[in-house]
Tab-separated table of C-alpha atoms in Angstrom:
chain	number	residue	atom	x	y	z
A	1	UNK	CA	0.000	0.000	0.000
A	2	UNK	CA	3.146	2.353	0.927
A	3	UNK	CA	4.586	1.373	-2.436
A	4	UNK	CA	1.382	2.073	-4.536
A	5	UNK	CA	0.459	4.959	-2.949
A	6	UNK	CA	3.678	6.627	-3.313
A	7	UNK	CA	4.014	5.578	-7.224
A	8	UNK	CA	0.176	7.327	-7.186
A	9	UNK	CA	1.524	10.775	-5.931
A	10	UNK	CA	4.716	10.359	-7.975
A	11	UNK	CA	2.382	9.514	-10.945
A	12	UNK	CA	-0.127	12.611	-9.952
A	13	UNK	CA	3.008	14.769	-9.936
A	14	UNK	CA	4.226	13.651	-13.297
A	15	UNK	CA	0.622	14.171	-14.935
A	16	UNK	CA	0.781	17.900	-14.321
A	17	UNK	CA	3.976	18.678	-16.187
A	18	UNK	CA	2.579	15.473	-19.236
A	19	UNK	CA	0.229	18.294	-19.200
A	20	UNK	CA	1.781	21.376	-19.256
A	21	UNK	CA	4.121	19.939	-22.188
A	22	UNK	CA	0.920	18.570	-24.178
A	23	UNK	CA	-0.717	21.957	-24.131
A	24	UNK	CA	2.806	23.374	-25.591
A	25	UNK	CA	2.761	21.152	-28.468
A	26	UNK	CA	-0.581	21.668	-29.368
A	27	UNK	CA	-0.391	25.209	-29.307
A	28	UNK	CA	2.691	25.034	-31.886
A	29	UNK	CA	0.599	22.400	-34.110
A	30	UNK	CA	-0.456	23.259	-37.808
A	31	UNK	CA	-1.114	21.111	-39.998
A	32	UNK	CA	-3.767	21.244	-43.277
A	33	UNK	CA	-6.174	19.161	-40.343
A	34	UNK	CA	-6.138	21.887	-38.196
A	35	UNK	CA	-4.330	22.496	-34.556
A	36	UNK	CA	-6.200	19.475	-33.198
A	37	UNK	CA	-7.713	17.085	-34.673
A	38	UNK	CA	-3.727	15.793	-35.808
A	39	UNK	CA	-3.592	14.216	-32.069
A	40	UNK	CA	-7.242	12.185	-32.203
A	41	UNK	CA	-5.836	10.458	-36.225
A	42	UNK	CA	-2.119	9.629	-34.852
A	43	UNK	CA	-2.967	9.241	-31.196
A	44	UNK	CA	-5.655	7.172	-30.808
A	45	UNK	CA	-3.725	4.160	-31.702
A	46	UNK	CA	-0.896	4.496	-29.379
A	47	UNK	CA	-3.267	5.286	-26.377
A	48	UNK	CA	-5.174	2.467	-26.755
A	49	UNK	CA	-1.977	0.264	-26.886
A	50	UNK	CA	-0.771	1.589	-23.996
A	51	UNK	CA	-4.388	1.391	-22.183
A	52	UNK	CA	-3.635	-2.186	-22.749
A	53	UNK	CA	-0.227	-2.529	-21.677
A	54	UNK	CA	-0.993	-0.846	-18.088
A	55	UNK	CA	-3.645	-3.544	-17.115
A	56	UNK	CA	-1.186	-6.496	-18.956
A	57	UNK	CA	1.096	-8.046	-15.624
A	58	UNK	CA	4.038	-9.534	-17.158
A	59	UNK	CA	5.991	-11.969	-15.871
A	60	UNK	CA	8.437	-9.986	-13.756
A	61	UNK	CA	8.632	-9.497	-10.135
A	62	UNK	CA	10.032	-7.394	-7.017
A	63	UNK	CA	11.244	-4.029	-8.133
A	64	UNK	CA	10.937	-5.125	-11.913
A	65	UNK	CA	6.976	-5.139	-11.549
A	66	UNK	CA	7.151	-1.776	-9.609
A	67	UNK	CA	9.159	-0.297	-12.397
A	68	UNK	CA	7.225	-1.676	-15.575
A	69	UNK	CA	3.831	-0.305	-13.371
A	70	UNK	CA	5.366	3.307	-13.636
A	71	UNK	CA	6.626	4.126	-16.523
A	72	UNK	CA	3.571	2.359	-18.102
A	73	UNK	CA	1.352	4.656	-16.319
A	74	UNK	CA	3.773	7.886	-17.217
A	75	UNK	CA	3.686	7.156	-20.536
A	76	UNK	CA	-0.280	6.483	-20.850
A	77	UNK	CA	-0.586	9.605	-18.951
A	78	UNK	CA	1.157	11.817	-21.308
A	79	UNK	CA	-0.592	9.967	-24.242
A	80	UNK	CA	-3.800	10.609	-23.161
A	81	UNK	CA	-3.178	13.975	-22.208
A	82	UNK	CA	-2.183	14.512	-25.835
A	83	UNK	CA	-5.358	13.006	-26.922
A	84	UNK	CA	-7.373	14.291	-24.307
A	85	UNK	CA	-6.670	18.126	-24.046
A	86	UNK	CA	-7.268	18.799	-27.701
A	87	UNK	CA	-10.928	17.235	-26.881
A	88	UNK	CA	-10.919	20.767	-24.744
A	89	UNK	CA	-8.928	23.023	-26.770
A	90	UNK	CA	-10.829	22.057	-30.194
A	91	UNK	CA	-14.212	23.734	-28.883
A	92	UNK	CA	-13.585	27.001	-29.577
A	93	UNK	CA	-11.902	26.181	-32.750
A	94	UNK	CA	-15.290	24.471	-34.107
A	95	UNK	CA	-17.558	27.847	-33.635
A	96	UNK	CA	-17.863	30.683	-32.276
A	97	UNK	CA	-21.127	31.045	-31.147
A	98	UNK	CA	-21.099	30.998	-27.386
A	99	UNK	CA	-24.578	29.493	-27.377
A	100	UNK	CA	-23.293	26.518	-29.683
A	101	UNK	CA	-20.273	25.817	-27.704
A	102	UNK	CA	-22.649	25.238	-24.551
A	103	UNK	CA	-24.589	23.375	-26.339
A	104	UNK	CA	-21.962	21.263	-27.461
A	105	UNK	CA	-20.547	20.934	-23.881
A	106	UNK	CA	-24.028	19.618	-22.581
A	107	UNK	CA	-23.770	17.120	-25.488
A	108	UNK	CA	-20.404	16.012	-24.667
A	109	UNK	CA	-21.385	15.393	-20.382
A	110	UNK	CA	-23.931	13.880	-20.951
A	111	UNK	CA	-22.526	11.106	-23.568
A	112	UNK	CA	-20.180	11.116	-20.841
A	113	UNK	CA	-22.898	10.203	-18.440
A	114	UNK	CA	-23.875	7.484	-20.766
A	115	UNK	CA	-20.370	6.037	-21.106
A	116	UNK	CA	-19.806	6.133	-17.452
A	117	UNK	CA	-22.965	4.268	-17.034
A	118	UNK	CA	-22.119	1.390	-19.493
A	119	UNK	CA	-18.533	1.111	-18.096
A	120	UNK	CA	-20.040	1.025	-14.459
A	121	UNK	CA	-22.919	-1.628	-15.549
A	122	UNK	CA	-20.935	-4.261	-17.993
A	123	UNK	CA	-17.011	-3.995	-16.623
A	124	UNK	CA	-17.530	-6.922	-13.711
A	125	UNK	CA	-19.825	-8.954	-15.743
A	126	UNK	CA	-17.751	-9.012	-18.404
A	127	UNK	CA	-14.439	-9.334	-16.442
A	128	UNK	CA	-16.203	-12.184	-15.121
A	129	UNK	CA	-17.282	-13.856	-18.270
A	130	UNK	CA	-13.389	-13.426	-20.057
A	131	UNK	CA	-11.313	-14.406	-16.819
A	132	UNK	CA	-13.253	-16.858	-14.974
A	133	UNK	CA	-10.670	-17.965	-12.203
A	134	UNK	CA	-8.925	-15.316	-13.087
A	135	UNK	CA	-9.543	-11.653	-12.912
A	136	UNK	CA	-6.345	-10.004	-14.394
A	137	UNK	CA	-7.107	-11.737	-18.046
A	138	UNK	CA	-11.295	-10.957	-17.696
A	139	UNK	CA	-9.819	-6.891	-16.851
A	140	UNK	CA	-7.010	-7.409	-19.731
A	141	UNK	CA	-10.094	-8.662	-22.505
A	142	UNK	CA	-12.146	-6.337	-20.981
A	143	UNK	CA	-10.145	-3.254	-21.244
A	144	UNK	CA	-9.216	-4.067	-24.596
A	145	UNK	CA	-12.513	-4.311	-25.564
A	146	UNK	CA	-12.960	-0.971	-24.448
A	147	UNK	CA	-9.976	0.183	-25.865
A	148	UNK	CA	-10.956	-0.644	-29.271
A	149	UNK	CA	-14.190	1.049	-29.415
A	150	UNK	CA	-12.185	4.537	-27.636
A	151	UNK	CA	-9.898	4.322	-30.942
A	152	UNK	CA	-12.907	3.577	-33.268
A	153	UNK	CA	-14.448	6.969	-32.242
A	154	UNK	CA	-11.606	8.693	-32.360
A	155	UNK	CA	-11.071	8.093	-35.783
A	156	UNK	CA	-15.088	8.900	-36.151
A	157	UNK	CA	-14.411	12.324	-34.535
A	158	UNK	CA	-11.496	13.064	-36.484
A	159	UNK	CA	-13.318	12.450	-39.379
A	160	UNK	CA	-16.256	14.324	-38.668
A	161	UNK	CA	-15.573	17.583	-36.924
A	162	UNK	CA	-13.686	20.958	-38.286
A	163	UNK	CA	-11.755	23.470	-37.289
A	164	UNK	CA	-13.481	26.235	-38.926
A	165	UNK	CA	-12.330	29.376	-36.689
A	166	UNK	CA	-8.824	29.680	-37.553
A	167	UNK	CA	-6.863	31.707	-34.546
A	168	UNK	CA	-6.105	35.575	-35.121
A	169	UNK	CA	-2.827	35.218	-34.216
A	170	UNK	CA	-1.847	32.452	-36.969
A	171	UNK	CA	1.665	32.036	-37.891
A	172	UNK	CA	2.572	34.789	-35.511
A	173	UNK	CA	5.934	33.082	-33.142
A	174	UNK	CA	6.048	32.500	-29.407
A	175	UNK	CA	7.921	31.069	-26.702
A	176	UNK	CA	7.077	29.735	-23.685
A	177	UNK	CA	7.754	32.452	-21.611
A	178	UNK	CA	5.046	34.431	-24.333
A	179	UNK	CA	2.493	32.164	-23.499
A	180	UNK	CA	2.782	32.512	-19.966
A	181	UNK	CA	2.847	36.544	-20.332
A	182	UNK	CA	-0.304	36.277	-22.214
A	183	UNK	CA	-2.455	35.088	-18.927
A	184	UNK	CA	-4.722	37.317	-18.015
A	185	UNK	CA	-6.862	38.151	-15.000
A	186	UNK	CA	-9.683	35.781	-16.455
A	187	UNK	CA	-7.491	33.008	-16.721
A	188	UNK	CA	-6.634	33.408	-13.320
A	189	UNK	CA	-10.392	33.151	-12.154
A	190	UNK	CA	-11.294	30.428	-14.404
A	191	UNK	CA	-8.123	28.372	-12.824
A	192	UNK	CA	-9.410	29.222	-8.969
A	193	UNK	CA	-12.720	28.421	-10.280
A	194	UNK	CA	-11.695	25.325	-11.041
A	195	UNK	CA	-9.406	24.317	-7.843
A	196	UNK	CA	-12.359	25.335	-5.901
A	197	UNK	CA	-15.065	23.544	-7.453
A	198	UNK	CA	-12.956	20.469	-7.781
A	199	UNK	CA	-11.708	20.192	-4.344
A	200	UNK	CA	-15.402	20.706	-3.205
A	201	UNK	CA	-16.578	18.107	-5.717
A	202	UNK	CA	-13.557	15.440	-4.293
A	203	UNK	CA	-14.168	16.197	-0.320
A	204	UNK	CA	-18.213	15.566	-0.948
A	205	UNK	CA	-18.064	12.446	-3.346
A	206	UNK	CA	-15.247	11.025	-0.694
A	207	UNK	CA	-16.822	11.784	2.441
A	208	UNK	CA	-20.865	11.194	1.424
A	209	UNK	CA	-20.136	7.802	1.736
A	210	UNK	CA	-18.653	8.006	5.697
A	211	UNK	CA	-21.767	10.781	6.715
A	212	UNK	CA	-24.308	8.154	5.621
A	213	UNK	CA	-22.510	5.242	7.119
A	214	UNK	CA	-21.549	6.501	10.473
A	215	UNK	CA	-23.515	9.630	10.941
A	216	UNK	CA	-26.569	9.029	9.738
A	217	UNK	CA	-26.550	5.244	9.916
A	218	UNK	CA	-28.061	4.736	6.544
A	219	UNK	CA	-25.484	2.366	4.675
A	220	UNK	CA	-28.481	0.774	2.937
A	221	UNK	CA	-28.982	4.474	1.002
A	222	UNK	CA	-25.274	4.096	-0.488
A	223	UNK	CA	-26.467	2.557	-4.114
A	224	UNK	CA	-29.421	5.151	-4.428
A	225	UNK	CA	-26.304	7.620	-3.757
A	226	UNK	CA	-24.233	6.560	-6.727
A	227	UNK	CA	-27.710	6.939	-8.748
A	228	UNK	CA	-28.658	10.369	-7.669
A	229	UNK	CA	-25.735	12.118	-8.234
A	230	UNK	CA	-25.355	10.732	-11.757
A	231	UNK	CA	-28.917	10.980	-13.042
A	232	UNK	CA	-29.892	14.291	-10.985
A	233	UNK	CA	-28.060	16.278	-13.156
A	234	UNK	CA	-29.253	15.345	-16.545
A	235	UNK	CA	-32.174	17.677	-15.864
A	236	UNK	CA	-29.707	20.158	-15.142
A	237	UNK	CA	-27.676	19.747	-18.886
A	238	UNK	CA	-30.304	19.690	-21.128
A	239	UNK	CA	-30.937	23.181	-19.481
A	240	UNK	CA	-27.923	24.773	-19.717
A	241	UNK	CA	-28.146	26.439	-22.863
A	242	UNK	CA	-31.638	28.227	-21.636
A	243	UNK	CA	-30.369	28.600	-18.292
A	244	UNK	CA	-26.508	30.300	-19.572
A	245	UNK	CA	-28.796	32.072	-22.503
A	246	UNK	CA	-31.125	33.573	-19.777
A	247	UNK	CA	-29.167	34.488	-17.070
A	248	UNK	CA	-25.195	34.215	-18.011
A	249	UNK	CA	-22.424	31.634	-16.926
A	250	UNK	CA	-21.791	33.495	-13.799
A	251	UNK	CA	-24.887	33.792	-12.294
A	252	UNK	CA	-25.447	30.344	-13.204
A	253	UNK	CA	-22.418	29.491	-11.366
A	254	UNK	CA	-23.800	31.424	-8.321
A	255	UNK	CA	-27.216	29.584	-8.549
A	256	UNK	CA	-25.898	26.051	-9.069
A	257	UNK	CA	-23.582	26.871	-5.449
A	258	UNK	CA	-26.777	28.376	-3.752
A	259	UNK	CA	-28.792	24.974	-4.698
A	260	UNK	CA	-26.155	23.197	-3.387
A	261	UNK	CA	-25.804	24.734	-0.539
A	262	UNK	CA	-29.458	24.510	0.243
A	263	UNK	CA	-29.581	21.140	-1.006
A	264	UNK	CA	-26.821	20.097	1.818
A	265	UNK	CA	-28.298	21.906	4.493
A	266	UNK	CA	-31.736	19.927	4.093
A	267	UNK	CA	-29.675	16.683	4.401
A	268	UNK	CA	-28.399	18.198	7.700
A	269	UNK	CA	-31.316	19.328	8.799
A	270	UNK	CA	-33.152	16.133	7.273
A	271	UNK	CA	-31.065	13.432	9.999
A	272	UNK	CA	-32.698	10.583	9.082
A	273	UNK	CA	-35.668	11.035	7.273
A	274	UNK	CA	-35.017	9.705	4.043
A	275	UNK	CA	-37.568	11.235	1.756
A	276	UNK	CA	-36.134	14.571	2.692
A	277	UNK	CA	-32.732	13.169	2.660
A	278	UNK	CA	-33.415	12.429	-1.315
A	279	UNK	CA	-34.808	15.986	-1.807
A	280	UNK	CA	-31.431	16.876	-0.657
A	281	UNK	CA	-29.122	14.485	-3.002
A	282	UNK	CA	-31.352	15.278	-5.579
A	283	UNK	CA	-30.565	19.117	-5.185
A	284	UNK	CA	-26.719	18.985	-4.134
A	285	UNK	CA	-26.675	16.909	-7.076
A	286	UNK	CA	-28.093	19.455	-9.456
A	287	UNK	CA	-26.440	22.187	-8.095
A	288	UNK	CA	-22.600	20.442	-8.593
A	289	UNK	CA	-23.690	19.603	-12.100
A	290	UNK	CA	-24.669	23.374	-13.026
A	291	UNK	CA	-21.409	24.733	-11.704
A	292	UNK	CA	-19.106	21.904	-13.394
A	293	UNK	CA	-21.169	22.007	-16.822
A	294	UNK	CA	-20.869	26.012	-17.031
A	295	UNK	CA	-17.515	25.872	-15.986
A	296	UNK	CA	-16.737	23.443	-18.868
A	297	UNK	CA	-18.986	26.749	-21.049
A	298	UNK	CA	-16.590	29.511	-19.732
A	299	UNK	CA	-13.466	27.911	-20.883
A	300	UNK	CA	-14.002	28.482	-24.801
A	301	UNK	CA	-14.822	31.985	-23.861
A	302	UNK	CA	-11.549	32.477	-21.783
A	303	UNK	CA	-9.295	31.252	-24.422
A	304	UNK	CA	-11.061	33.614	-27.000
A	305	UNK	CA	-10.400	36.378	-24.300
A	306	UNK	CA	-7.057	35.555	-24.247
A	307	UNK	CA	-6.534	35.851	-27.659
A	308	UNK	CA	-7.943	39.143	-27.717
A	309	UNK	CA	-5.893	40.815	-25.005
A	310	UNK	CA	-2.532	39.003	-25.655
A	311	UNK	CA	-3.032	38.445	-29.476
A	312	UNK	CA	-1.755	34.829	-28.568
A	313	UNK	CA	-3.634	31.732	-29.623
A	314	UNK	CA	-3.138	29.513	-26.342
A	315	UNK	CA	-6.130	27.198	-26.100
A	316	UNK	CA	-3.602	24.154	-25.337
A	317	UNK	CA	-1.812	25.902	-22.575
A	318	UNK	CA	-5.192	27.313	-20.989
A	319	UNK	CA	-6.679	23.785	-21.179
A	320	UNK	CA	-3.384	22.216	-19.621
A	321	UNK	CA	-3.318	24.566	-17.060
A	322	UNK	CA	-6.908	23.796	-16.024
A	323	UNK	CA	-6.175	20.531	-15.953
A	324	UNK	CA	-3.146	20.215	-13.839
A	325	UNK	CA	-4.681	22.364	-10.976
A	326	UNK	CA	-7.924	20.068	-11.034
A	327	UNK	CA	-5.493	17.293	-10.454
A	328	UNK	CA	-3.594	19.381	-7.643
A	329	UNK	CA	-7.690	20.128	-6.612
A	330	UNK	CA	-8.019	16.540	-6.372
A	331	UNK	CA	-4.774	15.366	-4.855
A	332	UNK	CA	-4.857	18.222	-1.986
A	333	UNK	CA	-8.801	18.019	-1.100
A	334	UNK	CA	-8.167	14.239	-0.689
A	335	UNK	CA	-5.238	15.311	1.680
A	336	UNK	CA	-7.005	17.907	3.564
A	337	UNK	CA	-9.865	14.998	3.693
A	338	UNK	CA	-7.441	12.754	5.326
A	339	UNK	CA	-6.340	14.910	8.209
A	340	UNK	CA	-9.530	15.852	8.924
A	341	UNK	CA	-10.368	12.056	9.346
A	342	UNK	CA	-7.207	11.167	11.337
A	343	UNK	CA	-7.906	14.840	13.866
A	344	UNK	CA	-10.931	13.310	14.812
A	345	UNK	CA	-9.797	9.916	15.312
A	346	UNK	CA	-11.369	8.188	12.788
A	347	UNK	CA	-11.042	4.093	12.370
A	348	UNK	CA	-12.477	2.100	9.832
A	349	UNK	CA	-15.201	-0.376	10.641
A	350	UNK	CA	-15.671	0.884	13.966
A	351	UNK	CA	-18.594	2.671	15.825
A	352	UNK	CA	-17.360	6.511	15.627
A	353	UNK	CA	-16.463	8.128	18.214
A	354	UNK	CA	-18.177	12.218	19.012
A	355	UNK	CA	-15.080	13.656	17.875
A	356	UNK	CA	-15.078	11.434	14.627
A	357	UNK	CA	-18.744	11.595	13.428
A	358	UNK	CA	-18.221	15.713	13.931
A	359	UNK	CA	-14.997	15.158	11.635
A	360	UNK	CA	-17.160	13.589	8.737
A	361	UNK	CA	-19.753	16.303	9.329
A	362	UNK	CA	-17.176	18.971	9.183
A	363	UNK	CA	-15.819	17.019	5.841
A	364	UNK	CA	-19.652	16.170	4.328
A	365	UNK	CA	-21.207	19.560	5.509
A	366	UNK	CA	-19.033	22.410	6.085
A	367	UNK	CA	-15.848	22.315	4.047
A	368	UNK	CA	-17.891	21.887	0.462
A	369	UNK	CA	-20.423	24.556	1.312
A	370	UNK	CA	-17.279	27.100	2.658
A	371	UNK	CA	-15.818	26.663	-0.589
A	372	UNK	CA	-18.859	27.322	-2.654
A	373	UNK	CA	-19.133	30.631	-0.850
A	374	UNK	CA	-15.602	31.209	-1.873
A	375	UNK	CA	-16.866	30.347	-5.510
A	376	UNK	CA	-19.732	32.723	-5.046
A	377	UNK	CA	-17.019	35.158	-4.067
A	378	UNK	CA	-14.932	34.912	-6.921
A	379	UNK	CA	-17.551	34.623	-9.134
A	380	UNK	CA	-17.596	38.601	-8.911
A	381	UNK	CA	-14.420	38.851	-10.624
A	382	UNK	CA	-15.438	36.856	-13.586
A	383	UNK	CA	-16.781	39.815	-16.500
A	384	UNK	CA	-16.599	38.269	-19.612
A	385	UNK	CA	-20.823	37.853	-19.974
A	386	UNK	CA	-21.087	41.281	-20.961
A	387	UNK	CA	-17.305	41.423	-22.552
A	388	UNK	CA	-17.754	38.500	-25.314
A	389	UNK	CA	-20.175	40.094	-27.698
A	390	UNK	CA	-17.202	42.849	-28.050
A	391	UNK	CA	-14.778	39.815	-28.078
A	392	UNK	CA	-15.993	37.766	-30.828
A	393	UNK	CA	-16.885	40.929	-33.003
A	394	UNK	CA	-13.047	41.963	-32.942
A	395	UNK	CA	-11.658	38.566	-33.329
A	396	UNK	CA	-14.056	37.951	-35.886
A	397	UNK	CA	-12.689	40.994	-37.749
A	398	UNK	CA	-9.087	40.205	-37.266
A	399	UNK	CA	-9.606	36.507	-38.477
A	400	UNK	CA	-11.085	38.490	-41.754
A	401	UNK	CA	-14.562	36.850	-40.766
A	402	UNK	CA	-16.488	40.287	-40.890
């Protein structure tokens, strides 16, 4: 356990910079196929060969294993973040029509909804069905069954989208050090956006499952859980585009916090009725999706604004950026999860004491509803609603679109 979960922080560590370095070369792509859709034709191959080769256990052992384990998972995590980040950076590259792009966001969660579904439904049937005795060749089939189809669509996607907004700034040279000058307060927002919203999504998703345990004594609710807080917010995506259309991103930042707030303070208030214990997953459940799903909206809109202060195109940077502080989101909320745990003397598979069930509460209740405040907060600071008509109208004319 030492062993893996050092190689997991060592791993986490080494995603961020995979990152960092994928944004750079996508941002210094140009082909006659566009900036991104390159990495989705020659990626998708080698990603789903090396998807394969992390769940294949050769015949090594000790150190050897360890090793093989590693740079495995290194090397699938810089592939994919090739792969991956130009699924991001290609949005607003496809149109420019903020109300399109959100569209196009919804459509993307909730196939993602769909796939996360099927993967959760069919993986231990069928890893079951190919390995029998043995589970490492039903995972190995499996996930190369699944592997197989992830290329398939690549190719499909490659083959059907294009990049039809070419960037302003095309052919003009940068460095590194440019890109990093051309950051701009709205960057900055959109990047504590995201480390607050994602250490707020980690803490809840981590500790729901120890408040209804040992707090609320209602382990039999745990499955229902899992269901809520995927299917509550399919409501919430088909609306987007009316909700974002109606009353901008940042208010419906600020509304999707408030329900969620409100949403966790009826399960507090609820104890252990469980009909108003469901009102409340259903709601924090909404709210979460409504903030991540217009989050995923004001991205586009931040790299366009980007382009228009710095006259740098930098989608792959922005994107990688994101990324790597959602993954320091997720590594330090899990942290910060873990002391809280251990301060109030939490054990495992034991009746709780006072100081531990306040612990959970602290981690369930308090801790995800402080930082949506502090998203409410800095929410303020965001002004590109009322900014991106201007944006798109100047960008349009320096792309020789008007």
């Amino acid at each position: 356990a030492a062993v893996a979960g050092t190689m997991m922080f060592a791993t986490r560590i080494t995603e961020g910079f995979m990152d960092i370095l994928a944004g750079l070369i996508v941002d210094r792509t140009n082909t006659r196929w566009g900036r991104n859709r390159p990495f989705f034709l020659f990626g998708a191959i080698p990603l789903g060969l090396i998807t394969i080769a992390v769940f294949y256990a050769p015949p090594l052992q000790g150190n050897r294993k360890i090793v093989y384990a590693f740079v495995s998972y290194v090397i699938l995590s810089f592939i994919y973040a090739i792969v991956n980040i130009p699924l991001s950076s290609i949005l607003p590259t496809l149109t420019s029509d903020s109300k399109v792009r959100t569209v196009l966001v919804t459509t993307r969660m909730i196939f993602s909804m769909i796939a996360a579904t099927i993967i959760t439904t069919f993986t231990t049937p069928l890893v079951r069905h190919f390995g029998n005795d043995d589970p490492g060749r039903g995972y190995l089939s499996t996930i190369t069954i699944y592997a197989t189809i992830a290329v398939i669509l690549f190719f499909v996607t490659f083959k059907n989208t294009e990049e039809k907004i070419k960037p302003a700034a095309k052919g003009k040279k940068s460095s590194v050090k440019k890109d990093f000058q051309s950051l701009n307060s709205q960057c900055l927002v959109m990047f504590l956006f995201g480390l607050l919203y994602f250490s707020m999504f980690n803490i809840r998703s981590t500790s729901v499952i120890y408040y209804f345990t040992y707090n609320l004594e209602k382990i039999e609710l745990i499955p229902t859980i899992g269901i809520l807080g995927t299917f509550s917010g399919l409501p919430v995506l088909l609306l987007l585009p009316y909700i974002t259309g109606k009353i901008g991103k940042r208010n419906a930042v600020i509304t999707g916090a408030v329900i969620y707030i409100l949403g966790t303070l009826t399960i507090w208030f609820a104890q252990s009725t469980t009909p108003i214990l469901m009102c409340g997953l259903v709601a924090t459940g909404c709210g979460m999706y409504l903030i991540q799903a217009t989050f995923f909206t004001i991205c586009p809109d931040v790299i366009d604004y980007c382009e228009y202060t710095s006259g740098q195109s930098i989608a792959g940077m922005i994107t990688a950026c994101s990324g790597l502080l959602s993954n320091i989101a997720m590594g330090a909320s899990s942290s910060l999860l873990g002391h809280l745990l251990k301060a109030g003397g939490y054990v495992a598979n034991q009746k709780q004491t006072a100081s531990a069930l306040r612990s959970i509460q602290i981690s369930f209740i308090w801790v995800p509803i402080a930082l949506c405040l502090a998203i409410i907060v800095l929410m303020q600071f965001y002004k590109l609603d009322r900014r991106m008509p201007e944006v798109q109208k100047e960008l349009a004319r320096r792309r020789g679109l008007s």
